[in-house]
XYZ file of C-alpha atoms in Angstrom:
675
model
C -6.386 -63.960 22.381
C -4.762 -60.536 21.824
C -4.552 -59.270 18.245
C -2.539 -56.223 17.262
C -4.667 -53.582 15.564
C -1.681 -51.348 14.805
C -1.439 -52.045 11.076
C -5.200 -51.778 10.620
C -5.656 -48.494 12.497
C -2.395 -46.850 11.388
C -1.898 -48.190 7.868
C 0.701 -47.313 5.276
C -1.129 -49.182 2.529
C -4.889 -49.364 2.009
C -6.861 -51.706 -0.261
C -10.467 -50.936 -1.239
C -12.592 -53.861 -2.425
C -15.662 -52.960 -4.500
C -16.555 -50.361 -7.047
C -19.727 -48.661 -5.871
C -20.154 -45.128 -4.571
C -19.244 -46.221 -1.047
C -15.875 -47.580 -2.096
C -15.114 -44.565 -4.256
C -15.692 -42.397 -1.189
C -12.992 -44.291 0.697
C -10.490 -43.322 -1.989
C -11.738 -39.737 -2.161
C -11.660 -39.209 1.600
C -8.137 -40.590 1.923
C -6.916 -38.253 -0.797
C -8.783 -35.313 0.710
C -7.069 -35.885 4.076
C -3.648 -36.242 2.467
C -3.011 -39.925 3.099
C 0.643 -40.451 2.172
C 0.549 -44.204 1.555
C -0.547 -46.360 -1.360
C -4.237 -46.958 -2.154
C -5.088 -50.106 -4.120
C -8.640 -50.512 -5.502
C -9.847 -54.059 -6.224
C -12.626 -54.755 -8.711
C -13.469 -57.586 -11.098
C -14.110 -55.487 -14.204
C -13.270 -51.786 -13.756
C -9.943 -50.557 -15.163
C -9.582 -47.583 -12.826
C -11.343 -46.093 -9.805
C -10.876 -42.384 -9.127
C -7.859 -42.446 -11.441
C -6.128 -45.325 -9.666
C -5.299 -48.591 -11.417
C -7.457 -51.516 -10.340
C -6.331 -54.942 -9.184
C -8.432 -57.994 -9.915
C -7.812 -59.984 -6.730
C -6.116 -59.925 -3.363
C -3.377 -62.172 -4.764
C -2.559 -59.536 -7.396
C -1.714 -56.813 -4.837
C 1.949 -55.759 -4.677
C 2.135 -56.737 -1.015
C -0.226 -57.618 1.844
C -2.195 -54.431 2.601
C -2.146 -52.999 6.100
C -5.855 -52.153 5.996
C -8.636 -53.156 3.629
C -12.115 -51.738 3.221
C -14.428 -54.516 2.001
C -17.503 -53.000 0.366
C -19.107 -56.036 -1.255
C -22.023 -58.269 -0.241
C -21.847 -60.431 2.866
C -21.018 -63.735 1.171
C -18.317 -62.197 -0.996
C -16.983 -60.460 2.126
C -16.203 -63.843 3.677
C -14.174 -64.895 0.628
C -12.212 -61.625 0.584
C -11.461 -61.890 4.312
C -10.129 -65.411 3.815
C -7.895 -64.251 0.961
C -6.538 -61.358 3.005
C -5.849 -63.551 5.996
C -3.992 -66.003 3.763
C -1.696 -63.166 2.655
C -1.077 -61.960 6.220
C -2.863 -58.640 5.705
C -3.047 -56.217 8.617
C -6.831 -56.211 8.970
C -10.119 -55.334 7.339
C -13.294 -53.314 7.737
C -16.410 -55.339 6.913
C -19.009 -52.902 5.605
C -21.704 -55.450 4.730
C -24.634 -56.159 7.026
C -26.779 -59.267 7.375
C -24.702 -61.191 9.882
C -25.549 -61.917 13.532
C -27.215 -58.531 13.980
C -29.864 -59.652 11.480
C -30.628 -63.031 13.006
C -34.171 -61.991 13.963
C -34.979 -61.478 10.277
C -32.541 -63.919 8.668
C -31.757 -67.268 10.290
C -28.577 -67.601 8.216
C -26.969 -64.548 9.813
C -25.403 -66.427 12.713
C -23.888 -69.068 10.427
C -22.470 -66.406 8.137
C -20.874 -64.642 11.086
C -19.242 -67.885 12.203
C -17.913 -68.364 8.684
C -16.577 -64.798 8.696
C -14.697 -65.381 11.935
C -13.273 -68.640 10.650
C -12.127 -66.875 7.494
C -10.435 -64.070 9.460
C -8.537 -66.367 11.792
C -5.925 -64.231 13.560
C -6.391 -61.246 11.242
C -8.239 -58.329 12.919
C -11.557 -57.216 11.480
C -13.929 -54.396 12.385
C -17.659 -54.968 12.090
C -19.433 -56.336 10.210
C -22.152 -53.761 9.633
C -19.892 -50.778 10.255
C -18.470 -47.792 8.414
C -14.894 -48.392 9.502
C -12.657 -45.722 10.975
C -11.025 -42.343 10.523
C -7.475 -41.737 11.679
C -7.214 -37.941 11.763
C -3.635 -38.106 13.014
C -2.244 -39.798 9.912
C -4.964 -39.005 7.382
C -5.900 -42.660 6.952
C -9.617 -43.220 6.342
C -11.392 -46.486 5.724
C -14.595 -44.487 5.618
C -17.229 -44.670 2.850
C -18.908 -41.307 3.383
C -18.393 -37.655 4.105
C -17.208 -36.528 7.522
C -16.606 -33.209 9.245
C -13.172 -33.603 10.804
C -9.700 -32.167 10.240
C -6.157 -33.456 10.605
C -4.856 -32.988 14.146
C -1.627 -33.639 16.041
C -3.360 -34.979 19.164
C -6.890 -35.356 20.457
C -9.704 -37.538 21.719
C -10.493 -40.972 20.318
C -14.109 -42.076 19.857
C -15.588 -45.560 19.490
C -19.231 -46.198 18.729
C -21.288 -49.155 17.598
C -23.389 -46.790 15.480
C -21.950 -45.558 12.196
C -24.508 -42.779 11.943
C -23.662 -41.441 15.391
C -20.005 -41.578 14.370
C -20.744 -39.398 11.332
C -22.668 -36.938 13.484
C -19.831 -36.684 15.984
C -17.376 -35.824 13.222
C -19.660 -32.938 12.251
C -19.446 -31.240 15.661
C -18.386 -27.589 15.457
C -17.377 -27.407 19.133
C -13.585 -27.457 18.639
C -13.086 -30.945 20.049
C -9.959 -32.294 18.330
C -10.658 -35.830 17.136
C -7.712 -38.185 16.827
C -9.706 -41.282 15.843
C -13.316 -42.144 15.141
C -13.900 -45.902 15.028
C -17.126 -47.833 14.479
C -17.352 -51.320 15.945
C -20.514 -52.566 14.238
C -21.745 -55.806 15.748
C -18.315 -56.585 17.279
C -18.085 -60.040 15.725
C -14.398 -60.189 16.565
C -12.931 -56.865 17.724
C -14.938 -55.447 20.605
C -15.040 -51.927 21.949
C -12.591 -52.756 24.732
C -10.028 -54.295 22.362
C -10.267 -51.330 19.999
C -10.006 -48.947 22.939
C -6.786 -50.571 24.136
C -5.222 -50.042 20.713
C -6.258 -46.389 20.620
C -5.100 -45.602 24.154
C -1.637 -46.918 23.326
C -1.191 -44.152 20.750
C 0.654 -41.364 22.646
C -1.197 -38.773 20.587
C -4.552 -39.820 22.092
C -5.474 -37.810 25.198
C -8.822 -39.300 26.211
C -11.293 -41.940 25.061
C -15.018 -41.588 24.428
C -17.303 -44.624 24.157
C -20.847 -44.811 22.827
C -21.922 -48.221 24.097
C -24.945 -50.270 23.142
C -23.712 -53.568 24.576
C -20.701 -54.331 26.769
C -19.599 -57.783 25.623
C -16.458 -59.091 27.333
C -16.443 -57.882 30.961
C -12.859 -58.938 31.586
C -11.774 -56.977 28.510
C -13.525 -53.871 29.858
C -11.773 -54.317 33.208
C -8.451 -54.461 31.351
C -9.362 -51.365 29.323
C -10.145 -49.401 32.491
C -6.869 -50.488 34.071
C -4.903 -49.499 30.980
C -6.573 -46.091 30.813
C -5.723 -45.481 34.474
C -2.114 -46.563 33.996
C -1.742 -44.181 31.052
C -3.604 -41.302 32.709
C -6.107 -41.168 29.851
C -9.651 -40.945 31.262
C -12.682 -42.526 29.616
C -16.174 -41.046 29.304
C -19.131 -43.058 28.035
C -22.711 -42.893 26.880
C -24.427 -46.203 27.638
C -27.841 -46.663 26.037
C -30.434 -49.147 27.204
C -32.462 -47.417 29.906
C -35.722 -47.865 28.016
C -37.304 -51.055 26.725
C -37.257 -49.529 23.244
C -33.530 -48.816 23.423
C -32.796 -52.367 24.543
C -34.834 -53.788 21.672
C -33.101 -51.508 19.166
C -29.715 -52.496 20.540
C -30.326 -56.202 20.033
C -31.606 -55.691 16.498
C -28.833 -53.253 15.584
C -25.646 -54.724 16.999
C -26.401 -58.225 18.257
C -25.260 -57.010 21.684
C -27.062 -57.499 24.946
C -27.925 -54.118 26.436
C -28.640 -55.500 29.877
C -30.207 -53.612 32.739
C -29.301 -49.976 33.225
C -28.638 -50.388 36.942
C -26.022 -52.966 36.042
C -24.499 -50.723 33.388
C -24.298 -47.791 35.800
C -22.741 -49.954 38.497
C -20.227 -51.377 36.032
C -19.094 -47.988 34.711
C -18.776 -46.622 38.232
C -16.784 -49.635 39.358
C -14.419 -49.274 36.393
C -13.940 -45.547 36.962
C -15.531 -44.619 33.623
C -17.454 -41.335 33.646
C -20.975 -41.466 32.259
C -23.040 -38.765 30.551
C -26.525 -38.985 29.104
C -26.412 -37.195 25.744
C -24.100 -36.461 22.840
C -23.631 -32.710 23.520
C -22.539 -33.409 27.110
C -20.369 -36.238 25.769
C -18.476 -33.859 23.489
C -18.101 -31.234 26.231
C -16.833 -33.819 28.717
C -14.249 -35.036 26.217
C -13.169 -31.463 25.596
C -12.655 -30.922 29.327
C -10.752 -34.198 29.663
C -8.593 -33.381 26.638
C -7.465 -30.103 28.181
C -7.421 -30.779 31.907
C -8.204 -34.408 32.695
C -10.653 -35.258 35.495
C -11.545 -32.467 37.899
C -10.273 -33.029 41.454
C -13.741 -32.316 42.880
C -17.156 -31.067 41.764
C -16.747 -27.473 42.968
C -17.491 -24.769 40.413
C -17.538 -20.984 40.333
C -19.351 -19.057 37.619
C -18.955 -15.404 36.784
C -21.139 -13.474 34.346
C -22.354 -9.961 33.780
C -25.995 -10.968 34.249
C -27.985 -11.927 37.311
C -30.190 -14.053 35.092
C -27.249 -16.208 34.020
C -26.018 -16.498 37.619
C -29.425 -17.733 38.770
C -29.704 -20.097 35.824
C -26.325 -21.618 36.620
C -27.227 -22.112 40.275
C -30.502 -23.830 39.424
C -28.953 -26.044 36.743
C -26.250 -27.149 39.126
C -28.793 -28.797 41.418
C -29.421 -31.641 38.986
C -25.929 -31.884 37.529
C -23.748 -33.028 40.422
C -21.848 -29.750 40.880
C -21.668 -27.425 43.871
C -21.034 -23.682 44.156
C -18.963 -23.094 47.312
C -19.555 -19.748 49.052
C -16.852 -17.138 48.557
C -14.144 -17.076 51.203
C -12.644 -13.954 52.792
C -9.740 -13.787 50.341
C -12.054 -14.038 47.319
C -14.376 -11.367 48.663
C -11.505 -9.010 49.462
C -9.939 -9.351 46.023
C -13.287 -9.140 44.228
C -14.261 -6.012 46.143
C -10.992 -4.396 45.154
C -11.603 -5.288 41.496
C -15.341 -4.560 41.260
C -16.005 -1.793 43.740
C -18.846 -1.501 46.250
C -21.841 -1.781 43.918
C -21.610 -5.507 43.157
C -23.158 -8.105 45.479
C -20.519 -10.785 45.986
C -21.647 -14.404 45.725
C -21.013 -17.624 43.828
C -22.418 -17.724 41.139
C -21.274 -14.121 40.625
C -22.961 -11.363 38.631
C -20.145 -8.848 38.119
C -22.386 -6.422 36.168
C -20.885 -4.401 33.301
C -19.098 -1.633 35.193
C -15.677 -2.926 34.127
C -16.622 -4.132 30.622
C -13.840 -3.361 28.095
C -11.372 -2.652 30.931
C -9.239 -5.735 30.381
C -6.938 -5.215 33.403
C -9.934 -4.776 35.723
C -11.710 -7.770 34.194
C -8.553 -9.824 34.587
C -8.305 -8.887 38.272
C -11.946 -9.856 38.851
C -11.681 -13.152 36.978
C -8.460 -13.993 38.814
C -9.952 -13.087 42.189
C -12.752 -15.658 42.094
C -10.451 -18.584 41.242
C -9.354 -20.529 44.312
C -7.723 -23.840 45.277
C -11.115 -25.025 46.533
C -12.660 -24.338 43.108
C -12.067 -27.062 40.504
C -12.943 -24.839 37.547
C -14.010 -21.219 37.119
C -16.550 -20.705 34.346
C -16.998 -17.398 32.521
C -20.497 -17.278 31.039
C -20.312 -15.412 27.742
C -22.702 -15.604 24.790
C -21.068 -14.155 21.698
C -23.161 -12.165 19.200
C -23.790 -13.701 15.808
C -21.187 -12.462 13.380
C -23.539 -12.126 10.387
C -25.632 -9.420 12.052
C -23.388 -8.024 14.798
C -19.822 -7.023 15.609
C -18.359 -9.675 17.927
C -15.089 -7.787 18.390
C -16.585 -5.977 21.383
C -16.338 -9.327 23.185
C -12.583 -9.660 22.651
C -12.036 -8.079 26.050
C -13.562 -11.022 27.900
C -11.467 -13.503 25.903
C -8.269 -11.580 26.642
C -9.127 -11.194 30.339
C -9.979 -14.892 30.767
C -6.764 -16.081 29.155
C -4.775 -13.545 31.210
C -6.457 -14.664 34.450
C -5.707 -18.310 33.680
C -2.059 -17.501 33.016
C -1.793 -15.326 36.116
C -3.368 -17.782 38.553
C -2.417 -21.122 37.027
C -6.004 -22.244 37.695
C -8.389 -23.982 35.307
C -10.885 -21.763 33.507
C -13.692 -22.430 31.098
C -15.775 -20.133 28.958
C -19.425 -21.089 28.541
C -22.053 -20.006 26.036
C -25.483 -20.600 27.561
C -26.806 -21.275 24.058
C -24.492 -23.752 22.323
C -24.620 -21.975 18.977
C -23.323 -18.744 20.531
C -19.794 -20.112 20.988
C -18.051 -19.515 17.622
C -15.803 -22.390 16.641
C -12.886 -20.051 15.923
C -13.190 -18.559 19.416
C -13.393 -22.037 20.908
C -10.229 -23.062 19.099
C -8.305 -20.014 20.306
C -9.451 -20.579 23.888
C -8.471 -24.234 23.724
C -5.014 -23.306 22.426
C -4.620 -21.140 25.540
C -5.719 -23.930 27.894
C -9.194 -22.499 28.535
C -12.039 -24.982 28.067
C -14.622 -23.631 25.584
C -18.030 -25.010 26.544
C -20.977 -24.938 24.146
C -24.076 -24.851 26.351
C -24.417 -24.142 30.066
C -26.332 -27.335 30.793
C -23.746 -29.403 28.943
C -20.857 -27.613 30.681
C -22.223 -28.298 34.156
C -23.041 -31.904 33.233
C -19.451 -32.393 32.045
C -17.981 -30.814 35.189
C -20.131 -33.045 37.381
C -19.282 -36.199 35.457
C -15.514 -36.165 34.980
C -14.393 -36.649 38.571
C -11.746 -39.073 39.835
C -13.236 -42.533 40.316
C -10.785 -45.080 41.684
C -11.106 -48.484 40.099
C -12.119 -51.332 42.396
C -9.255 -53.860 42.183
C -11.510 -56.874 42.828
C -12.516 -58.714 39.648
C -16.219 -58.632 38.867
C -18.046 -61.889 39.565
C -18.956 -63.010 36.069
C -22.667 -63.677 35.463
C -24.276 -66.762 34.011
C -26.252 -66.750 30.740
C -29.612 -66.408 32.522
C -32.790 -68.113 31.391
C -35.767 -69.756 33.051
C -35.646 -70.065 36.832
C -37.548 -71.772 39.621
C -38.702 -70.139 42.836
C -37.217 -71.808 45.917
C -39.652 -72.139 48.861
C -38.948 -69.403 51.387
C -38.078 -71.737 54.232
C -35.606 -73.603 52.063
C -34.204 -70.336 50.729
C -33.620 -68.953 54.202
C -31.953 -72.118 55.352
C -29.610 -72.023 52.356
C -28.724 -68.360 52.959
C -28.324 -68.887 56.690
C -25.595 -71.433 55.926
C -23.563 -68.479 54.586
C -24.142 -66.368 57.691
C -27.435 -64.578 57.014
C -29.401 -64.208 60.288
C -32.981 -65.477 59.983
C -35.859 -65.642 62.465
C -36.670 -68.811 64.374
C -39.182 -70.678 62.186
C -40.984 -73.877 61.373
C -42.362 -75.127 58.080
C -45.873 -76.592 58.001
C -47.156 -78.712 55.137
C -50.845 -78.519 56.117
C -53.349 -76.615 58.221
C -53.137 -79.398 60.812
C -49.410 -78.859 61.203
C -50.004 -75.109 61.618
C -52.292 -75.841 64.538
C -49.918 -78.300 66.226
C -46.685 -76.314 65.695
C -47.732 -72.696 66.193
C -46.938 -72.754 69.908
C -43.383 -73.987 69.247
C -42.273 -70.613 67.847
C -43.678 -68.393 70.562
C -45.654 -65.205 70.208
C -45.907 -62.742 68.614
C -45.309 -64.582 65.354
C -45.661 -64.217 61.577
C -47.476 -66.597 59.198
C -46.574 -66.808 55.505
C -48.027 -68.809 52.637
C -45.237 -70.408 50.614
C -44.787 -70.509 46.856
C -45.788 -66.880 46.334
C -43.126 -64.362 45.279
C -44.838 -61.196 46.520
C -46.761 -62.322 49.562
C -48.029 -58.964 50.826
C -49.895 -58.199 47.593
C -51.413 -61.717 47.616
C -52.498 -61.531 51.266
C -50.113 -64.384 52.058
C -48.405 -62.819 55.057
C -49.913 -61.991 58.457
C -47.916 -60.149 61.106
C -48.070 -59.848 64.876
C -50.173 -62.934 65.517
C -50.508 -63.360 69.281
C -52.227 -66.759 69.662
C -52.542 -70.172 68.041
C -56.153 -69.389 67.133
C -55.124 -66.199 65.251
C -52.470 -68.120 63.364
C -54.870 -70.911 62.368
C -57.490 -68.414 61.199
C -54.858 -66.604 59.147
C -53.749 -69.867 57.528
C -57.309 -70.723 56.515
C -57.553 -67.401 54.653
C -54.467 -68.033 52.522
C -54.411 -69.826 49.172
C -51.295 -71.834 49.934
C -50.501 -75.513 50.330
C -47.637 -74.987 52.765
C -46.837 -72.395 55.387
C -43.987 -70.826 57.295
C -44.396 -69.735 60.907
C -41.709 -67.327 62.089
C -40.688 -65.422 65.149
C -41.857 -61.791 64.987
C -38.816 -59.483 65.203
C -39.378 -56.398 67.356
C -37.365 -53.230 67.975
C -36.800 -52.556 64.279
C -35.128 -49.209 63.490
C -35.205 -49.447 59.705
C -36.067 -51.933 56.984
C -33.676 -52.516 54.110
C -33.943 -54.166 50.723
C -30.969 -56.335 49.790
C -31.342 -57.701 46.284
C -29.166 -59.511 43.763
C -29.972 -59.911 40.067
C -27.993 -61.912 37.545
C -27.466 -59.429 34.711
C -25.823 -61.433 31.896
C -24.493 -58.222 30.324
C -22.842 -56.667 33.378
C -22.509 -59.072 36.310
C -24.368 -59.753 39.528
C -26.022 -56.491 40.555
C -26.333 -55.892 44.296
C -29.125 -53.434 45.082
C -29.502 -51.825 48.506
C -32.402 -49.590 49.435
C -35.377 -48.752 51.543
C -37.226 -51.971 52.287
C -40.626 -53.190 53.373
C -43.611 -51.101 52.352
C -41.297 -48.172 51.488
C -39.537 -49.974 48.643
C -41.854 -48.865 45.846
C -43.047 -45.660 47.539
C -39.603 -44.126 48.055
C -37.742 -45.778 45.158
C -34.651 -45.216 47.285
C -31.996 -47.618 46.026
C -28.369 -47.790 44.974
C -26.707 -50.555 42.971
C -23.224 -52.063 43.095
C -21.558 -55.018 41.434
C -20.554 -58.119 43.363
C -18.154 -58.350 45.051
C -18.497 -55.033 46.856
C -16.273 -54.206 49.810
C -17.457 -52.911 53.186
C -16.338 -49.380 52.337
C -18.343 -49.385 49.110
C -21.395 -50.806 50.861
C -21.183 -48.282 53.691
C -20.898 -45.411 51.213
C -23.895 -46.783 49.322
C -25.991 -47.075 52.481
C -25.067 -43.524 53.498
C -26.277 -42.247 50.114
C -29.834 -43.507 50.730
C -32.556 -41.107 51.811
C -33.298 -43.424 54.748
C -29.657 -43.221 55.925
C -30.583 -40.918 58.849
C -32.758 -43.727 60.250
C -29.807 -46.120 60.140
C -27.579 -43.616 61.914
C -30.148 -42.865 64.632
C -32.755 -40.185 63.947
C -33.891 -37.616 66.517
C -32.470 -39.345 69.516
C -33.427 -42.885 68.513
C -30.753 -45.596 68.605
C -28.710 -46.360 65.496
C -28.879 -49.618 63.625
C -26.030 -52.089 64.046
C -23.930 -51.303 60.949
C -21.496 -54.213 61.411
C -24.491 -56.579 61.604
C -25.930 -55.052 58.401
C -22.583 -55.504 56.648
C -22.382 -59.135 57.799
C -25.864 -59.820 56.426
C -25.088 -58.192 53.079
C -21.805 -60.072 52.827
C -23.609 -63.333 53.532
C -25.799 -62.629 50.506
C -22.711 -61.803 48.432
C -20.926 -64.965 49.524
C -23.944 -67.080 48.611
C -24.063 -65.379 45.210
C -20.410 -66.048 44.473
C -20.701 -69.671 45.546
C -23.776 -70.242 43.333
C -22.924 -67.942 40.430
C -23.414 -70.761 37.941
C -27.206 -70.942 38.362
C -28.305 -68.080 40.626
C -30.809 -65.709 39.007
C -32.217 -63.632 41.848
C -32.105 -63.036 45.587
C -34.319 -60.572 47.379
C -34.164 -59.985 51.115
C -37.035 -57.628 51.827
C -37.110 -56.578 54.472
C -33.824 -56.964 56.265
C -34.932 -55.880 59.727
C -32.273 -53.631 61.230
C -32.263 -53.382 65.031
C -29.748 -51.833 67.466
C -28.093 -55.236 67.842
C -28.742 -57.264 64.697
C -29.905 -57.405 61.062
C -32.334 -60.253 60.353
C -33.837 -61.403 57.048
C -37.593 -61.349 57.585
C -38.378 -62.398 54.011
C -36.264 -64.094 51.364
C -36.911 -64.738 47.689
C -34.538 -67.011 45.826
C -34.614 -68.025 42.172
C -32.201 -70.477 40.599
C -31.915 -71.723 37.045
C -33.969 -74.758 36.058
């Protein structure tokens, strides 16, 4: 069901229920920001709150309010929500906690949340357990605390499940214009994706930033990504949950399922949502997107008057997904004309200080390094602190950068290596001129490497099942089931006793492999023996295994590379397809890449080519290449099985998939399905 959040997020009338300090702050902050509409406090006994007359009940209000801040206890919150819904109010912020997010400590939390949703009906609510929102465009704040923002005409919108992180983001002094800051709380009704859709539809919003603890509705996130793409408003996200501690905190804080980080990364990539790892990089990425949108590629040029800064930039770029293309002939010619013979020309560039304060010469140099093959040119400039120094001596570099940007029509940024050395006033003036002011070199490079075009995969994600306990399918049975979907498997026979091993070993031929069944990780348990060349060797191997049944298989020879093909049911993100180095190299190399099912052949090929073992697949040092079409057929067989059994499948692991010049054969298969 689609609810309109327009009245709630862009209200003309605001009601505030409750009389404590939190509720008084809502009134104060609205007045401070110049909210032009009516504010109606509600309280049982007070006569006035912050000079405004008080109403006793929702029914006493002059008209249904567009937005209501409910700052009373959780049980009273439910009654107020019901009263508002009955009057066709526009929506409410539920400040109280103790609902589903508290179920670990309070068994009544889930029932109270159900009652809250029943009370709301079709009326939108934010939370519970959230601060509400700030609309800096219209000066409308359902916000019970201080904040650090200003009114703006246009800017970035932020959504977070953490009210405290929301407060901190409003306090940034990095010149990022904030249009909205919205907290989602435990997303009882309105999830991040639904809120995001409402914010993107405001023409004054330029980009959307998400701080995500749990995803929730996958189809809603797909719709959000599609809407952002249609509107040309890119999304950047921080997704927590890499650590066990973060996942535990997420569940206790928001009642959301954090899921596995590989699944989260695959989901964001599939949806074309940029991801950064920390709040400073988050703000810088949003700043870049607000001014320029996604960069066309990850190519960067830096120019500074210090060799130390040039070297620092080059080293930092190695781990931040940016490249520094070498200077071409045109760049070198123009730079030589601007800088003279004493400067070594390279990218990153140290232009020394020979032309400092000569704005025309600085402009020529800054313009010379910009190029169509460079996505953004970064001027590294740390401004002196104004309380002890005279920063006016740095005006020349500001003037030259703005002039170079205007002259070339290229994108420029100005970067302070230390974040605190970019004055907010300077950042605002640069932003007004279309130059991106970056606070921190590491954060700037992280932002430039993150906000690249990422086309959205049009195929819907295969929705996961709820998970839970699972049973291990015997390997022989698992292989037979997968083979029915096209997965090549070795010739084999299943033996239920040592006697059957002895009588059936010759049927497979030699060399052969013996496996003990019912063991997930056979190598570690000594339950797999390779390259057995006689019936006697096979029988001896079987006697050494602690297994009640066995699998005798044909030994595959001529292997070029071994791959891992795995699928995990991640209830938070979908079915995660992991491809990587297989066999004994799986844990040693930790060389994997993850996608979401279904993944197309182009995606899979790109993923395989990103692996460190990719040279082996392509043919290394004169050796034959693996059969890529056969590998793709095997992987697609696993995907097709997954889709067909999505209701109860929990895990598939093919390790190794033996890749030869003519085939790709599953030597080992692990399959778990729900009980």
